[in-house]
Structures are given as C-alpha cells and as structure tokens.
Amino acid sequence: EDQVTQSPEALRLQEGESSSLNCSYTVSGLRGLFWYRQDPGKGPEFLFTLYSAGEEKEKERLKATLTKKESFLHITAPKPEDSATYLCAVQADSSASKIIFGSGTRLSIRP
Amino acid sequence: GAGVSQSPSNKVTEKGKDVELRCDPISGHTALYWYRQSLGQGLEFLIYFQGNSAPDKSGLPSDRFSAERTGGSVSTLTIQRTQQEDSAVYLCASSLARTGGREKLFFGSGTQLSVL
C-alpha cells in the first residue's frame, strides 16, 4: 500500500534558525512527489514537484530534495511569515489518478 | 473565476440530514479531486474526476457519499444521512492534468462541515 509519512509533526524555530522537514514514502513506482504549504483556514498552495532521485528545487528560503525513499524540505534562515503547515504528497505509477498526502508538519517561526 | 471556488464555506447540519457541497474548478481544468481534512490531520483522498467520469472512487468512505460532475466543470459532493464523524473540512482541487499527468493541484478554501 502506498504511504507517506512526515516528521516531525510540529516544529518551532527561532527566526533565522535553519532546519529540515522530512517526508518518507513507500510507493510502487514514483511518478511525482509534491510539496504544498497550507495556511490556517485555506487550501494547500503548491510549492514544488520532484520527479527523480537526486533532483532539487529551490524557491526563496525553501529547497526541496529527493532520494529513492524520502524527500526533505530545507528551510534556510526562516522568517515568521514562513509559519504554516507543510504537506508532502506522492503520485504513484500504480494509481496515477490518486495523489496521497502526508499528515503534514506544522512549522512555527518565532520572531 | 481566478481560482477554485467552493460553497458554502461553512455548513452546520443536524445528524441524519443530507448535505450538498459544491466545487467550481478553474476554467479548462479537466481533473478534479475531492479531499477530506479532519482537524489537525492530513488530506484524505475521496474521489477523482477526469472530465465528467470518475475513474477512481476508492476513497469514498461509505455508500452515503457520492459525487458527480457535469459539463466537465462544476462538481457536487453529496453526503446522505450525515453522521458526527463526517465533520471535517472538505477540499476540492483541480488541475490541467490528463490521467496520469503530473500537473500541480489548485485548491479551494474548503467547506467546513459540522454535524451536530
């Protein structure tokens, strides 16, 4: 069964303190791995798509990386406005119509 | 419209009543998804549409849940005889992807359903 597990569940950082969020996945053939950001009371907003091991994508203070078993979302020198829940999702070759989400990491950045 | 629109934004109903939730996707998006998000949880897949067809209904929790899409656009999720465990945020998303495509999803803000 395809699964996505994110850790930690919650992370509190001081402004400027860099860290990483983890997304471990088990799928029978990865078609794509996605990162989304979700603010309270809103739907998720797309950040990145990764397709193959070794791939990296960057956007402002965020960088996403991918291996054959997991993905990391690195956040460098975060600011309070980076506070949100970050969701990882995978699309498998075996069930390409279904995109499976993890339970997310709630990130809080203190000024 | 510019984005995915869902209505109502909030719905309070009594146990046993039927509810209908509406989703207006981005114009031209052929793929449409429904997800359910319980408090503090991730997104639970419910159903996927490609055009008006639903090739994947595997996430619907019970036969009380049904969904349809007409004209390749608007979709309605119907929950019959609502139960308290149905309380959650119901999210709709659309994308340009054809079946198996890897296009990103655009989400609406969701409908908060509360069953008393």
PDB file of C-alpha atoms in Angstrom, chain A:
ATOM      1  CA  GLU A   1       0.000   0.000   0.000  1.00  0.00           C
ATOM      2  CA  ASP A   2       1.264   3.452  -0.921  1.00  0.00           C
ATOM      3  CA  GLN A   3       2.124   5.527   2.146  1.00  0.00           C
ATOM      4  CA  VAL A   4       3.503   8.951   3.035  1.00  0.00           C
ATOM      5  CA  THR A   5       4.887   9.778   6.495  1.00  0.00           C
ATOM      6  CA  GLN A   6       6.013  13.244   7.552  1.00  0.00           C
ATOM      7  CA  SER A   7       8.156  14.218  10.512  1.00  0.00           C
ATOM      8  CA  PRO A   8       8.228  15.976  12.827  1.00  0.00           C
ATOM      9  CA  GLU A   9       4.514  16.642  13.409  1.00  0.00           C
ATOM     10  CA  ALA A  10       5.369  20.111  14.694  1.00  0.00           C
ATOM     11  CA  LEU A  11       8.496  22.242  14.697  1.00  0.00           C
ATOM     12  CA  ARG A  12       9.141  25.526  16.453  1.00  0.00           C
ATOM     13  CA  LEU A  13      12.141  27.560  15.343  1.00  0.00           C
ATOM     14  CA  GLN A  14      13.604  30.926  16.133  1.00  0.00           C
ATOM     15  CA  GLU A  15      13.722  33.380  13.254  1.00  0.00           C
ATOM     16  CA  GLY A  16      16.912  32.705  11.295  1.00  0.00           C
ATOM     17  CA  GLU A  17      17.303  29.153  12.641  1.00  0.00           C
ATOM     18  CA  SER A  18      17.584  26.773   9.663  1.00  0.00           C
ATOM     19  CA  SER A  19      16.131  23.245   9.728  1.00  0.00           C
ATOM     20  CA  SER A  20      14.673  20.450   7.589  1.00  0.00           C
ATOM     21  CA  LEU A  21      11.330  18.698   7.312  1.00  0.00           C
ATOM     22  CA  ASN A  22      11.187  15.034   6.319  1.00  0.00           C
ATOM     23  CA  CYS A  23       8.812  13.128   4.045  1.00  0.00           C
ATOM     24  CA  SER A  24       9.264   9.347   3.803  1.00  0.00           C
ATOM     25  CA  TYR A  25       7.289   7.485   1.175  1.00  0.00           C
ATOM     26  CA  THR A  26       6.527   3.950   0.075  1.00  0.00           C
ATOM     27  CA  VAL A  27       5.095   3.631  -3.412  1.00  0.00           C
ATOM     28  CA  SER A  28       5.273   1.126  -6.227  1.00  0.00           C
ATOM     29  CA  GLY A  29       6.944   3.423  -8.731  1.00  0.00           C
ATOM     30  CA  LEU A  30       7.097   7.148  -8.036  1.00  0.00           C
ATOM     31  CA  ARG A  31       5.548   9.343 -10.692  1.00  0.00           C
ATOM     32  CA  GLY A  32       5.944  12.569  -8.748  1.00  0.00           C
ATOM     33  CA  LEU A  33       6.443  13.995  -5.262  1.00  0.00           C
ATOM     34  CA  PHE A  34       4.851  17.305  -4.353  1.00  0.00           C
ATOM     35  CA  TRP A  35       5.270  19.846  -1.558  1.00  0.00           C
ATOM     36  CA  TYR A  36       2.437  22.167  -0.568  1.00  0.00           C
ATOM     37  CA  ARG A  37       2.074  24.921   2.013  1.00  0.00           C
ATOM     38  CA  GLN A  38      -1.199  25.336   3.933  1.00  0.00           C
ATOM     39  CA  ASP A  39      -2.126  28.401   5.962  1.00  0.00           C
ATOM     40  CA  PRO A  40      -4.950  28.228   8.564  1.00  0.00           C
ATOM     41  CA  GLY A  41      -8.409  28.325   7.010  1.00  0.00           C
ATOM     42  CA  LYS A  42      -7.078  27.969   3.465  1.00  0.00           C
ATOM     43  CA  GLY A  43      -6.476  25.220   0.968  1.00  0.00           C
ATOM     44  CA  PRO A  44      -2.946  23.972   0.269  1.00  0.00           C
ATOM     45  CA  GLU A  45      -0.791  26.013  -2.090  1.00  0.00           C
ATOM     46  CA  PHE A  46       1.661  24.326  -4.451  1.00  0.00           C
ATOM     47  CA  LEU A  47       5.394  24.745  -3.836  1.00  0.00           C
ATOM     48  CA  PHE A  48       7.407  22.097  -5.742  1.00  0.00           C
ATOM     49  CA  THR A  49       7.255  18.945  -7.853  1.00  0.00           C
ATOM     50  CA  LEU A  50      10.152  16.464  -7.832  1.00  0.00           C
ATOM     51  CA  TYR A  51      10.315  13.583 -10.287  1.00  0.00           C
ATOM     52  CA  SER A  52      13.506  11.594  -9.764  1.00  0.00           C
ATOM     53  CA  ALA A  53      16.120  10.841  -7.128  1.00  0.00           C
ATOM     54  CA  GLY A  54      18.802  13.494  -6.932  1.00  0.00           C
ATOM     55  CA  GLU A  55      16.554  16.280  -8.111  1.00  0.00           C
ATOM     56  CA  GLU A  56      16.471  19.585  -6.212  1.00  0.00           C
ATOM     57  CA  LYS A  57      14.168  22.609  -6.470  1.00  0.00           C
ATOM     58  CA  GLU A  58      14.523  25.999  -4.767  1.00  0.00           C
ATOM     59  CA  LYS A  59      12.213  28.893  -4.039  1.00  0.00           C
ATOM     60  CA  GLU A  60      13.300  31.778  -1.834  1.00  0.00           C
ATOM     61  CA  ARG A  61      14.247  30.259   1.556  1.00  0.00           C
ATOM     62  CA  LEU A  62      12.988  26.772   0.664  1.00  0.00           C
ATOM     63  CA  LYS A  63      14.813  23.927  -1.038  1.00  0.00           C
ATOM     64  CA  ALA A  64      13.306  20.509  -1.718  1.00  0.00           C
ATOM     65  CA  THR A  65      15.413  17.410  -2.349  1.00  0.00           C
ATOM     66  CA  LEU A  66      14.504  13.845  -3.298  1.00  0.00           C
ATOM     67  CA  THR A  67      16.019  10.395  -2.746  1.00  0.00           C
ATOM     68  CA  LYS A  68      14.554   6.989  -3.571  1.00  0.00           C
ATOM     69  CA  LYS A  69      12.871   6.760  -0.173  1.00  0.00           C
ATOM     70  CA  GLU A  70      12.400  10.279   1.139  1.00  0.00           C
ATOM     71  CA  SER A  71      12.257  13.971   0.456  1.00  0.00           C
ATOM     72  CA  PHE A  72      13.489  16.859   2.555  1.00  0.00           C
ATOM     73  CA  LEU A  73      12.243  20.409   2.655  1.00  0.00           C
ATOM     74  CA  HIS A  74      15.105  22.564   3.848  1.00  0.00           C
ATOM     75  CA  ILE A  75      14.286  25.998   5.188  1.00  0.00           C
ATOM     76  CA  THR A  76      17.155  28.452   5.453  1.00  0.00           C
ATOM     77  CA  ALA A  77      17.048  31.483   7.776  1.00  0.00           C
ATOM     78  CA  PRO A  78      13.254  31.305   8.145  1.00  0.00           C
ATOM     79  CA  LYS A  79      11.062  34.304   8.837  1.00  0.00           C
ATOM     80  CA  PRO A  80       7.788  34.434  10.827  1.00  0.00           C
ATOM     81  CA  GLU A  81       5.828  34.532   7.556  1.00  0.00           C
ATOM     82  CA  ASP A  82       7.129  31.040   6.778  1.00  0.00           C
ATOM     83  CA  SER A  83       4.940  29.713   9.598  1.00  0.00           C
ATOM     84  CA  ALA A  84       2.440  27.259   8.085  1.00  0.00           C
ATOM     85  CA  THR A  85       1.727  23.565   7.707  1.00  0.00           C
ATOM     86  CA  TYR A  86       3.868  21.933   5.026  1.00  0.00           C
ATOM     87  CA  LEU A  87       2.332  18.940   3.274  1.00  0.00           C
ATOM     88  CA  CYS A  88       4.076  16.287   1.197  1.00  0.00           C
ATOM     89  CA  ALA A  89       2.179  14.267  -1.420  1.00  0.00           C
ATOM     90  CA  VAL A  90       3.059  11.447  -3.811  1.00  0.00           C
ATOM     91  CA  GLN A  91       1.665  10.169  -7.060  1.00  0.00           C
ATOM     92  CA  ALA A  92       2.401   6.530  -7.833  1.00  0.00           C
ATOM     93  CA  ASP A  93       2.655   4.839 -11.215  1.00  0.00           C
ATOM     94  CA  SER A  94       0.267   2.117  -9.990  1.00  0.00           C
ATOM     95  CA  SER A  95      -2.518   4.576  -9.196  1.00  0.00           C
ATOM     96  CA  ALA A  96      -1.644   7.693 -11.086  1.00  0.00           C
ATOM     97  CA  SER A  97      -5.075   9.268 -10.613  1.00  0.00           C
ATOM     98  CA  LYS A  98      -4.698   9.317  -6.821  1.00  0.00           C
ATOM     99  CA  ILE A  99      -2.401  11.803  -5.080  1.00  0.00           C
ATOM    100  CA  ILE A 100      -1.721  10.730  -1.498  1.00  0.00           C
ATOM    101  CA  PHE A 101      -0.903  13.313   1.160  1.00  0.00           C
ATOM    102  CA  GLY A 102       1.004  13.020   4.394  1.00  0.00           C
ATOM    103  CA  SER A 103      -0.330  14.462   7.640  1.00  0.00           C
ATOM    104  CA  GLY A 104       1.949  17.496   7.441  1.00  0.00           C
ATOM    105  CA  THR A 105       4.466  19.359   9.597  1.00  0.00           C
ATOM    106  CA  ARG A 106       3.219  22.434  11.476  1.00  0.00           C
ATOM    107  CA  LEU A 107       6.067  24.934  11.340  1.00  0.00           C
ATOM    108  CA  SER A 108       6.125  27.919  13.701  1.00  0.00           C
ATOM    109  CA  ILE A 109       8.798  30.619  13.440  1.00  0.00           C
ATOM    110  CA  ARG A 110       9.224  32.909  16.465  1.00  0.00           C
ATOM    111  CA  PRO A 111      10.445  36.464  15.848  1.00  0.00           C
TER     112      PRO A 111
END
